[in-house]
Short mmCIF file of C-alpha atoms in Angstrom, two decimals:
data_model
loop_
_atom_site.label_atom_id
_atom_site.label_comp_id
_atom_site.label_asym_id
_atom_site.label_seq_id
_atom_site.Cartn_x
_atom_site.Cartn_y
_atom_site.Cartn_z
CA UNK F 20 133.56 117.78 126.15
CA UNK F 21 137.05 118.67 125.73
CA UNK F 22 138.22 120.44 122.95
CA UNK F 23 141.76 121.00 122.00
CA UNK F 24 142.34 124.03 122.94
CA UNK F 25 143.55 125.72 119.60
CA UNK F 26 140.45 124.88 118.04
CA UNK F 27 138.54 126.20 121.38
CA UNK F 28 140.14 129.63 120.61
CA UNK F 29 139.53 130.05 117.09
CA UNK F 30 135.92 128.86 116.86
CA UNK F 31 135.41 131.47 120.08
CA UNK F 32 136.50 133.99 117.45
CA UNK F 33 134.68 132.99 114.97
CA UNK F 34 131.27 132.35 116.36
CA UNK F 35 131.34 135.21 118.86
CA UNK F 36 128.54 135.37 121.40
CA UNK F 37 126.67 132.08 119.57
CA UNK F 38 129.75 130.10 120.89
CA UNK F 39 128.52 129.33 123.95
CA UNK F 40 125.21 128.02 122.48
CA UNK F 41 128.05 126.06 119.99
CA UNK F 42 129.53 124.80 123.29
CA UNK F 43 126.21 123.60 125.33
CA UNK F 44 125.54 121.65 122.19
CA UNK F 45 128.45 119.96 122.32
CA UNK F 46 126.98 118.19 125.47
CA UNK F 47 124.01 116.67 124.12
CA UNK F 48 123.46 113.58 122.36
CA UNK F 49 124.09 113.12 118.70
CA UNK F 50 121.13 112.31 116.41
CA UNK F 51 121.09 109.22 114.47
CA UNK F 52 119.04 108.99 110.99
CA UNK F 53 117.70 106.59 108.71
CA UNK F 54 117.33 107.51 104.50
CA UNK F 55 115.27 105.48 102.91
CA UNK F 56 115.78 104.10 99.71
CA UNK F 57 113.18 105.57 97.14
CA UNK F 58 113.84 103.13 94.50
CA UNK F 59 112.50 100.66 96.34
CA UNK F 60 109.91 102.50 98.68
CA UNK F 61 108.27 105.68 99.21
CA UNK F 62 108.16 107.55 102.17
CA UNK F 63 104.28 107.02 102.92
CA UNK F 64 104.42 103.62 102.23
CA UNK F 65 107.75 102.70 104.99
CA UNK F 66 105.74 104.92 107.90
CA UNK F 67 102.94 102.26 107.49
CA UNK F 68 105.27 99.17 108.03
CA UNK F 69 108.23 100.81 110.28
CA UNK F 70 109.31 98.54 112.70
CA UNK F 71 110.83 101.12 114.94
CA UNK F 72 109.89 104.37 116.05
CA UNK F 73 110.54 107.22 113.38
CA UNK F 74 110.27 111.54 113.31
CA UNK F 75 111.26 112.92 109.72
CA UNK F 76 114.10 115.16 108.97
CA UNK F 77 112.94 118.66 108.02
CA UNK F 78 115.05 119.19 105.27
CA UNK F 79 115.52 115.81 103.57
CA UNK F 80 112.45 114.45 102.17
CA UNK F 81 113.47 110.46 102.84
CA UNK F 82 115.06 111.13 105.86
CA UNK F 83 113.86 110.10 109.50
CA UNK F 84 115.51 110.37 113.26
CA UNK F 85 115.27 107.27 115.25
CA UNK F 86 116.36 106.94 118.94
CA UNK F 87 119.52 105.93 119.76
CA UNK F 88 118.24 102.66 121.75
CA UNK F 89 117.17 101.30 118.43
CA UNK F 90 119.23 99.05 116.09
CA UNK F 91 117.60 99.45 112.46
CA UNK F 92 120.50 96.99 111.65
CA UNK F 93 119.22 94.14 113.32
CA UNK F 94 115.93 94.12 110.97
CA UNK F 95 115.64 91.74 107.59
CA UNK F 96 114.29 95.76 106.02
CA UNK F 97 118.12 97.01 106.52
CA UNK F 98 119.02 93.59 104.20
CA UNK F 99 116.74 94.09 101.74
CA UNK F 100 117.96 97.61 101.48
CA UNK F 101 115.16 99.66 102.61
CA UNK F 102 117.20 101.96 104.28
CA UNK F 103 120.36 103.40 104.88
CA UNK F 104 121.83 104.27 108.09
CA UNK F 105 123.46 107.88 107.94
CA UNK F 106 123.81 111.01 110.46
CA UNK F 107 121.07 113.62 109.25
CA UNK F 108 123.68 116.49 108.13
CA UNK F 109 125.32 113.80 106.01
CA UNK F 110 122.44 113.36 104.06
CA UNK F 111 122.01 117.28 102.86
CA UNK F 112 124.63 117.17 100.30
CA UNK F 113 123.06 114.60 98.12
CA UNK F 114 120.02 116.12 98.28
CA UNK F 115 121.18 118.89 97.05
CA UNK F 116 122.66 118.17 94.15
CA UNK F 117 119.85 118.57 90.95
CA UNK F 118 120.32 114.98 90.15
CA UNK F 119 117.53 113.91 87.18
CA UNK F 120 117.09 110.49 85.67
CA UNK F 121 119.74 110.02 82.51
CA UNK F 122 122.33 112.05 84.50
CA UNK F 123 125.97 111.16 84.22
CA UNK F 124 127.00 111.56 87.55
CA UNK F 125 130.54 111.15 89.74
CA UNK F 126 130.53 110.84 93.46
CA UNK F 127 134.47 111.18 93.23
CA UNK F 128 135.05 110.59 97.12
CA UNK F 129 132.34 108.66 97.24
CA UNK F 130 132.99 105.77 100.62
CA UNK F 131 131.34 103.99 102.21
CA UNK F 132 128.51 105.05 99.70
CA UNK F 133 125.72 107.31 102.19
CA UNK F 134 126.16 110.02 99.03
CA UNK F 135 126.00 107.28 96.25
CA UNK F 136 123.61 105.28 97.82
CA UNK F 137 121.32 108.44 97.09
CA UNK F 138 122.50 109.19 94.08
CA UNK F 139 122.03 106.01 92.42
CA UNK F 140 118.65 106.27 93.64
CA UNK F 141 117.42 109.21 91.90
CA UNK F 142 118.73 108.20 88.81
CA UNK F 143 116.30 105.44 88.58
CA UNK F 144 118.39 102.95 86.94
CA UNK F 145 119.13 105.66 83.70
CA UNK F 146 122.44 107.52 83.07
CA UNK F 147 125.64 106.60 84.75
CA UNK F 148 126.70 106.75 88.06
CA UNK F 149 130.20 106.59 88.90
CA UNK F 150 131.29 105.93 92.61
CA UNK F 151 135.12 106.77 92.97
CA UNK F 152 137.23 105.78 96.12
CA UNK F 153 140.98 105.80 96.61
CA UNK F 154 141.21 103.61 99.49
CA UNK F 155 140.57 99.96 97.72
CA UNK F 156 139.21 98.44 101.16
CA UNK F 157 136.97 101.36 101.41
CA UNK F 158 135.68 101.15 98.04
CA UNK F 159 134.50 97.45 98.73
CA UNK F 160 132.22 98.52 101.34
CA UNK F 161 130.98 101.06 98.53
CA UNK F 162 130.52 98.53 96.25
CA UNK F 163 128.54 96.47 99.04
CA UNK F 164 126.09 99.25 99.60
CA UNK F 165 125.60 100.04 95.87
CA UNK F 166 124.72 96.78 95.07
CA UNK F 167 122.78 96.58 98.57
CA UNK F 168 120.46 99.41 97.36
CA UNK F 169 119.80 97.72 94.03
CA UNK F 170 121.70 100.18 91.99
CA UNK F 171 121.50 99.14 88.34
CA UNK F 172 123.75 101.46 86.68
CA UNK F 173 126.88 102.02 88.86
CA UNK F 174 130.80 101.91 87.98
CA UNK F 175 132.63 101.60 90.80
CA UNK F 176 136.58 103.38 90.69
CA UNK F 177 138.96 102.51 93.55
CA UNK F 178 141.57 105.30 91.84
CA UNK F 179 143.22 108.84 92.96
CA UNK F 180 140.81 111.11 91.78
CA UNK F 181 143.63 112.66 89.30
CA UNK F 182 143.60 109.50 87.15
CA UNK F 183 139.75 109.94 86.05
CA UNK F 184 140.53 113.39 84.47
CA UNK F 185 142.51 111.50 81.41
CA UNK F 186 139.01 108.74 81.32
CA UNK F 187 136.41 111.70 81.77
CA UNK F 188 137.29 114.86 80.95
CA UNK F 189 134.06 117.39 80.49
CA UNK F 190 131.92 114.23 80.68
CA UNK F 191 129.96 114.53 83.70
CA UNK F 192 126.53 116.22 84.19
CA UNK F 193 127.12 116.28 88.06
CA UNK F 194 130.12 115.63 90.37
CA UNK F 195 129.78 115.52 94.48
CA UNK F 196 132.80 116.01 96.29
CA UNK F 197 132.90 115.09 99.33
CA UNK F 198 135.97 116.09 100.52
CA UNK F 199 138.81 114.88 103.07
CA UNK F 200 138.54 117.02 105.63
CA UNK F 201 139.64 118.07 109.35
CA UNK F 202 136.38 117.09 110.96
CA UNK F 203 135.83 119.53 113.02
CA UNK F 204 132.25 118.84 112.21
CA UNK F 205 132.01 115.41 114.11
CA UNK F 206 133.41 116.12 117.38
CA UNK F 207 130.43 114.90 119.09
CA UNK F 208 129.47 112.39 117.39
CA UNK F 209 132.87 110.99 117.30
CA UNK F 210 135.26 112.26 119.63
CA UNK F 211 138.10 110.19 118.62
CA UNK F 212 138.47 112.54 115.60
CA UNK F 213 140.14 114.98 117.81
CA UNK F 214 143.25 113.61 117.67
CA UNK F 215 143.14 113.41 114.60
CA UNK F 216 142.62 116.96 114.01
CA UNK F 217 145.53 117.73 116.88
CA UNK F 218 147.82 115.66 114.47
CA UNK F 219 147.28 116.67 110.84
CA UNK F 220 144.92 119.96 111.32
CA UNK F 221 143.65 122.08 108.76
CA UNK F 222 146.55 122.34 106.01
CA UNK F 223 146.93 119.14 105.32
CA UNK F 224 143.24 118.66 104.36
CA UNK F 225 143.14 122.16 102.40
CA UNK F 226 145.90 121.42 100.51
CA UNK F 227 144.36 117.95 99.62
CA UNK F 228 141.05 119.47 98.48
CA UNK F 229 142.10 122.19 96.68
CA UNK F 230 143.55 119.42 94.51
CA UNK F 231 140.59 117.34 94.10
CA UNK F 232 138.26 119.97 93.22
CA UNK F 233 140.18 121.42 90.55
CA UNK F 234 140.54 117.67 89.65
CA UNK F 235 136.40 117.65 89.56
CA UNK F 236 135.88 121.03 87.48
CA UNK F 237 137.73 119.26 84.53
CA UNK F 238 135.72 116.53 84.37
CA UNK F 239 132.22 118.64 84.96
CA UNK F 240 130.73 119.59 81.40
CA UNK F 241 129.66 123.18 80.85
CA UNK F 242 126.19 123.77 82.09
CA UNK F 243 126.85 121.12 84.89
CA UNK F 244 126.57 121.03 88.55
CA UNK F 245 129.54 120.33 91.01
CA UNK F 246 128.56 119.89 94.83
CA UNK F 247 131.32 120.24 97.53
CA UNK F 248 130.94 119.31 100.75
CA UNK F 249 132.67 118.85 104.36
CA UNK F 250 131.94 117.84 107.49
CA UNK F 251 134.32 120.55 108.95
CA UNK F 252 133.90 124.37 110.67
CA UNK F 253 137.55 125.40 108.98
CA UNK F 254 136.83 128.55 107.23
CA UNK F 255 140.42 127.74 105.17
CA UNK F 256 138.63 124.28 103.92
CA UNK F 257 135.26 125.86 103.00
CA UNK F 258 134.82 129.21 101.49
CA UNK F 259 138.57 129.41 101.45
CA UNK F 260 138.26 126.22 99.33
CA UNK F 261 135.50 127.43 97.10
CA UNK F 262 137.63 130.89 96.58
CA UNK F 263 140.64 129.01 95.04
CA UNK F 264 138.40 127.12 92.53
CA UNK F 265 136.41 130.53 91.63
CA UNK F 266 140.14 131.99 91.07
CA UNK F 267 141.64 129.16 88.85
CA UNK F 268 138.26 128.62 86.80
CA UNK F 269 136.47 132.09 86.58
CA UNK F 270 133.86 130.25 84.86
CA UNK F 271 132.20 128.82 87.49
CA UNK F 272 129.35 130.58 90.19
CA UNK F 273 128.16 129.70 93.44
CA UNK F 274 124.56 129.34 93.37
CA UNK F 275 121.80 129.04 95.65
CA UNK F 276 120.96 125.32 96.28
CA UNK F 277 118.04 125.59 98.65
CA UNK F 278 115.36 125.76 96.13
CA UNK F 279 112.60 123.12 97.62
CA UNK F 280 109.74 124.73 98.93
CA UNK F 281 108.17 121.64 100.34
CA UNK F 282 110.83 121.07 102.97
CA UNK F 283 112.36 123.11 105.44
CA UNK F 284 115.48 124.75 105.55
CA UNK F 285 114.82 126.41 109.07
CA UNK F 286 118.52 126.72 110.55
CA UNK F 287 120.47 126.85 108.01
CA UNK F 288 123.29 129.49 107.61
CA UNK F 289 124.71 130.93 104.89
CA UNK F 290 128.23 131.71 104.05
CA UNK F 291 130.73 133.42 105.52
CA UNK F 292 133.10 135.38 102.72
CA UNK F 293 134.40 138.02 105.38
CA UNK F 294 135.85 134.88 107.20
CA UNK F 295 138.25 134.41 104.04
CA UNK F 296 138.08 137.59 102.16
CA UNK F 297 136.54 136.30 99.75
CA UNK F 298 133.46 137.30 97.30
CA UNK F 299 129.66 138.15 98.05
CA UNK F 300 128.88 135.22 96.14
CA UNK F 301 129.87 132.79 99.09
CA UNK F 302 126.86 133.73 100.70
CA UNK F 303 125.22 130.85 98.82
CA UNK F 304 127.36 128.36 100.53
CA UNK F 305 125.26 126.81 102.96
CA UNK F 306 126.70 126.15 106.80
CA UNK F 307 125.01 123.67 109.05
CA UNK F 308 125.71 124.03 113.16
CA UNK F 309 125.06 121.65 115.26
CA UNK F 310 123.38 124.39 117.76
CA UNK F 311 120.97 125.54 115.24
CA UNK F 312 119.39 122.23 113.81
CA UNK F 313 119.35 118.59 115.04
CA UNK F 314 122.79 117.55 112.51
CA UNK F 315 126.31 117.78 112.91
CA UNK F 316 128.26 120.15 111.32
CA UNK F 317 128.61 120.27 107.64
CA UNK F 318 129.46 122.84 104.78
CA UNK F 319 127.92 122.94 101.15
CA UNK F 320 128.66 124.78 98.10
CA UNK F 321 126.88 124.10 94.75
CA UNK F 322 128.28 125.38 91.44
CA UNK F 323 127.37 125.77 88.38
CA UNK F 324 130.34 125.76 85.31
CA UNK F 325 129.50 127.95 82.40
CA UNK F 326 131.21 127.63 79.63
CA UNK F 327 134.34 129.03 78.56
CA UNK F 328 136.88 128.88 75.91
CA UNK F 329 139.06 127.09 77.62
CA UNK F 330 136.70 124.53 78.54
CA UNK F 331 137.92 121.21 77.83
CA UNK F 332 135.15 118.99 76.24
CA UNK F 333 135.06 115.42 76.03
CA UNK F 334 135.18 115.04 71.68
CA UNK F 335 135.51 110.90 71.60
CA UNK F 336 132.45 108.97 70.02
CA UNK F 337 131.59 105.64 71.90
CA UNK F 338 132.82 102.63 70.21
CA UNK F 339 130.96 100.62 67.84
CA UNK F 340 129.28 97.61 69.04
CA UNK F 341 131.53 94.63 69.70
CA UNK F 342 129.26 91.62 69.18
CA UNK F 343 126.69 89.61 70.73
CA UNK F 344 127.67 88.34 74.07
CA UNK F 345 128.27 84.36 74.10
CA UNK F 346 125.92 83.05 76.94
CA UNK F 347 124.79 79.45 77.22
CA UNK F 348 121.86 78.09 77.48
CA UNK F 349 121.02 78.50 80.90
CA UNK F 350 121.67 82.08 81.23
CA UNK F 351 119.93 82.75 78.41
CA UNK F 352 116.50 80.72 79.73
CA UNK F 353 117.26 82.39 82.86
CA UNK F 354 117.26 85.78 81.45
CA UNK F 355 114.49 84.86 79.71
CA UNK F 356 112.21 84.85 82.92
CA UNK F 357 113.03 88.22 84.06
CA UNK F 358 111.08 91.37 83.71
CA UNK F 359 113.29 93.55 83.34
CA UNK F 360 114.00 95.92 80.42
CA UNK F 361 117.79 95.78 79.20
CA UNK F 362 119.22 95.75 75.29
CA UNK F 363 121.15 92.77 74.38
CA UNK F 364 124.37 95.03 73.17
CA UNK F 365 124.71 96.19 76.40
CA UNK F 366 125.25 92.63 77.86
CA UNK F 367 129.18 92.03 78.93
CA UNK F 368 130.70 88.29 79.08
CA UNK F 369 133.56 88.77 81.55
CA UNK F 370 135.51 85.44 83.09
CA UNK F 371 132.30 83.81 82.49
CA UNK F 372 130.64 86.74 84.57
CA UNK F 373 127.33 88.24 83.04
CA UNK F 374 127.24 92.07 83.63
CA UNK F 375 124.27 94.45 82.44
CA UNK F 376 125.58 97.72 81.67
CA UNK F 377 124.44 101.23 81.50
CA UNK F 378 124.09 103.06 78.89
CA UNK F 379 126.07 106.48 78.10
CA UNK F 380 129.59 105.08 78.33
CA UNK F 381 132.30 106.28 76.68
CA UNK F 382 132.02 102.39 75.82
CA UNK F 383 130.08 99.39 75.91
CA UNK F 384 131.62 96.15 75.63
CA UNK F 385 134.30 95.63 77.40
CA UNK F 386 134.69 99.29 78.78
CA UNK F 387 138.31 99.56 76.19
CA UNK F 388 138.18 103.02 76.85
CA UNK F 389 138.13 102.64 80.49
CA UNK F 390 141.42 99.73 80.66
CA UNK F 391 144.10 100.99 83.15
CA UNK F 392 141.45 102.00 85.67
CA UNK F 393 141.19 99.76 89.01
CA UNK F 394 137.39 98.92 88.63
CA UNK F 395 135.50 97.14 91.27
CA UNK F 396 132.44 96.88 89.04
CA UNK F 397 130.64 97.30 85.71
CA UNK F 398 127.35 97.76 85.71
CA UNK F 399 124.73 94.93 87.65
CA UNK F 400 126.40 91.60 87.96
CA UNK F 401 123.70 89.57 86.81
CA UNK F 402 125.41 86.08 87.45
CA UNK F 403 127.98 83.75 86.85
CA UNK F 404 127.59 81.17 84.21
CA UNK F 405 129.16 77.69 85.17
CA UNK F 406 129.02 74.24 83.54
CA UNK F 407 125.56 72.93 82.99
CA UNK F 408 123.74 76.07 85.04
CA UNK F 409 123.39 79.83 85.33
CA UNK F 410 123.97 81.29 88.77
CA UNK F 411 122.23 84.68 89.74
CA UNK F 412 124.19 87.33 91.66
CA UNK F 413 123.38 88.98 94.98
CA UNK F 414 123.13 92.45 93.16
CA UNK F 415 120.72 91.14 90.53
CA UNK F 416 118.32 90.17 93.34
CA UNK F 417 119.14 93.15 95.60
CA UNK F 418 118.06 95.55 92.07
CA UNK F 419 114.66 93.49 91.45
CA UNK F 420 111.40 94.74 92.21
CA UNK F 421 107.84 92.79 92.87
CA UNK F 422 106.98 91.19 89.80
CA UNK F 423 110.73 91.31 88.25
CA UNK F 424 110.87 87.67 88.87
CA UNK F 425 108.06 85.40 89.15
CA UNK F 426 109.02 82.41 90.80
CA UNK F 427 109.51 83.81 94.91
CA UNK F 428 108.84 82.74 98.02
CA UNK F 429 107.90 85.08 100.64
CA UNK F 430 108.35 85.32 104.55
CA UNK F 431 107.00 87.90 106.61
CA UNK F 432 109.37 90.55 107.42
CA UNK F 433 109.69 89.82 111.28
CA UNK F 434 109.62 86.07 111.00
CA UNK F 435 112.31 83.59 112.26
CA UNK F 436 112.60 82.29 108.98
CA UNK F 437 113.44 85.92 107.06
CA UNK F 438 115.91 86.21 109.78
CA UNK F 439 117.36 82.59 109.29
CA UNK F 440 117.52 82.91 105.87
CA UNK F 441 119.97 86.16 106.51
CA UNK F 442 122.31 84.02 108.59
CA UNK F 443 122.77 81.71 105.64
CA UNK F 444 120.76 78.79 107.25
CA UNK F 445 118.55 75.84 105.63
CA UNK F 446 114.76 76.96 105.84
CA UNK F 447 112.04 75.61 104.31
CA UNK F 448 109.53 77.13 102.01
CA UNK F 449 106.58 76.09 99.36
CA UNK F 450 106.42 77.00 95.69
CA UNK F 451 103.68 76.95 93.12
CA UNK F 452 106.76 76.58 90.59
CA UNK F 453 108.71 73.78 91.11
CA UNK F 454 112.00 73.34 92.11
CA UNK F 455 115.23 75.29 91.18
CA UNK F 456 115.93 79.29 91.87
CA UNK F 457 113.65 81.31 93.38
CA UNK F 458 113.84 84.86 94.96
CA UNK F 459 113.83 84.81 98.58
CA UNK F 460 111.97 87.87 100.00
CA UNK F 461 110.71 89.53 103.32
CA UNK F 462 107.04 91.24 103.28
CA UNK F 463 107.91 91.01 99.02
CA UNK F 464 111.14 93.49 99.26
CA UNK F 465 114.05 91.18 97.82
CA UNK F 466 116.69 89.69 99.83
CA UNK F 467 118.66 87.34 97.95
CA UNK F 468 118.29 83.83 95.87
CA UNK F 469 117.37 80.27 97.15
CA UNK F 470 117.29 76.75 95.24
CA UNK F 471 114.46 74.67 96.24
CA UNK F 472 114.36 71.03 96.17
CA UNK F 473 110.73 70.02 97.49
CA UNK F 474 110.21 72.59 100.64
CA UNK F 475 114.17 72.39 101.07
CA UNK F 476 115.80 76.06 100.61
CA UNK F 477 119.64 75.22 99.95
CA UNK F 478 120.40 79.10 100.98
CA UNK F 479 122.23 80.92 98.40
CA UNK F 480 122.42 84.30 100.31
CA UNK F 481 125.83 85.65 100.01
CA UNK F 482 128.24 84.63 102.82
CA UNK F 483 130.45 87.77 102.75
CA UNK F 484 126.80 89.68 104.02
CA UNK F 485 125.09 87.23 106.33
CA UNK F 486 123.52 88.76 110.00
CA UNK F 487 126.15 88.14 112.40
#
């Protein structure tokens, strides 16, 4: 491979006599991973059914290689959102972060959603996650995966990280930060990024995360966790990085994040401070090379914000209760046959959209607090409610489990008909129930809705994510 020759020099001065193990790695092939998702499957329970050939990831409990001839996107499991398709460094961050159920958590650079997708998922449908991306096109194909995954309790931003310091100052429990960077990280895996590193380089990504993390440590509350992350070798965009926040918020320490004994951290580095001048305390940054573990290159720092007096602290009460949402009849009968568990005041009527959403807000109905934001989403769709009939949303079926919803019809995972079904064909099916909606699934894992008349499925699946 070749490498521009600027970067050639400095990593040779970094890396010393490991550069030429740096180098031959450079010439192998790059690893491709699968995470699964645990809200809808364990770990021991997908190695039973997998219809490819898997190896886990030594460090990320969920996480499995699969050779490169395989397409895990060609299988109805991808659809129903077993699994998501990310390159095995990518996944550390998120795995990292101490994430517990009732968290309020940002991912504040958070596209196409590999980091969210995770997040979301070890929630467990409690707290708040909020998935941020500036880039509106970018944030739809966050929103896709969220709802893919069966997230029930995301709000998705499409804003400049700035803006969500007035909405959410000291409110979060946990913010990733996955920064912009130069990529230096991803030269084999994508090569193209080159040029892009010969045109903008290393300042113009510093200068951009320097911003955004000081954006993040407002919005972090005392006690929290903030996770940074890059994809890059730059010392100027890591510990450099890290040593600008420590500066402008003493109150904050890097600590150690590799705490899991029951996985394995075997190649990991840690920091380099002497590469910035900066303080012992970077040692707890964490460096991944590509010559020392099967991953790409990536950078992680976890901190932890103490307080301090010049903490800012979010002092706002939520706002009272607004009502009873209005729904008609059919949504209500509808809502009436799932299993779910969801408080009524927490229902949102919205352009005759029906929206469940989480609790922990700095509102509920109607998200008044939140107005002037660009939001993509609040909470789980649940449906749209037309004239006459109630119809359910993709993300409502993607976030259902077995049993959720009673009246289903199944097809085997690796039948014709599952895959029909995903190119938004006519198939037919039986049901013990009757006609109307049922839930369309594959080996029980959801995929989307279906209205029967007799063994006619008029497909419902949602034309924006049909198999192509």
């Amino acid at each position: 491979m070749k490498l521009p020759q600027t970067f050639e020099t400095r990593m040779r001065e970094l890396l010393g006599e490991e550069y030429g193990e740096y180098e031959k790695s450079l010439e192998e092939k790059h690893n491709s991973g699968i995470r699964l998702n645990t809200l809808k499957i364990t770990p021991e329970e997908f190695e039973k059914i997998a219809p490819f050939g898997i190896t886990r990831i030594p460090w990320i409990k969920n996480g499995y290689y699969y050779e490169q001839n395989e397409q895990p996107a060609r299988h109805p499991y991808y659809f129903a959102g077993l699994y998501y398709i990310q390159e095995p460094s990518a996944m550390t961050p998120a795995s990292l972060l101490p994430v517990t159920p009732g968290d309020k958590v940002l991912d504040l650079c958070a596209a196409p959603g590999g980091k969210s997708t995770e997040l979301g998922a070890r929630l467990c449908g409690k707290g708040v996650l909020v998935s941020n991306d500036i880039s509106n096109s970018r944030a739809k194909a966050l929103l896709k995966n969220i709802e893919l995954f069966g997230i029930r309790n995301p709000i998705v931003v499409s804003e400049a990280p700035g803006k969500l310091v007035d909405y959410f100052t000291g409110y979060f429990d946990k913010i990733l930060v996955d920064a912009p960077c130069s990529g230096e990280g991803m030269f084999r895996k994508s090569p193209a990024i080159m040029k892009n590193w010969e045109q903008y380089g290393v300042d113009y990504y510093n200068k951009l995360q320097k911003e955004i993390i000081v954006q993040a440590a407002k919005m972090l509350k005392p006690g929290g966790y903030l996770l940074y992350s890059t994809c890059t070798f730059s010392p100027e965009e890591n510990e450099g990085t890290i040593s600008y926040l420590l500066e402008q918020f003493p109150e904050f320490q890097v600590v150690n994040p590799l705490t899991d004994s029951s996985v394995s951290y075997e190649g990991f580095s840690h920091g380099r401070p002497e590469w910035v001048n900066g303080r012992e305390e970077l040692k707890n940054c964490i460096r991944l090379w590509p010559h020392k573990i099967k991953g790409e290159g990536h950078f992680i720092a976890l901190l932890r914000k103490g307080d301090s007096e010049d903490t800012p602290r979010q002092t706002g009460q939520p706002e009272s209760y607004l009502g009873k949402a209005k729904l008609t009849k059919e949504a209500e009968e509808f809502l009436s046959e799932l299993v779910i568990p969801f408080k009524e005041e927490n229902l949102m009527v919205k352009e005759d959209r029906l929206y469940l959403l989480p609790e922990g807000l700095p509102s509920l109905k109607g998200l008044p607090s939140l107005k002037g934001l660009r939001l993509l989403r609040q909470g789980l769709l649940l449906g749209e409610m037309k004239k006459g009939r109630f119809e359910p949303s993709q993300a409502l079926a993607c976030a259902l489990y077995k049993g959720d919803y009673k009246k289903t019809i199944d097809f085997p995972g690796d039948s014709p008909q599952a895959i029909k079904y995903l190119k938004c064909e006519t198939v037919e099916g039986k049901s013990s129930f009757g006609d109307g909606y049922h839930l369309i699934t594959a080996d029980s894992y959801p995929l989307g809705w279906g209205k029967l008349t007799g063994t006619s499925i008029k497909n419902k699946y949602l034309p924006g994510w049909r198999w192509m």
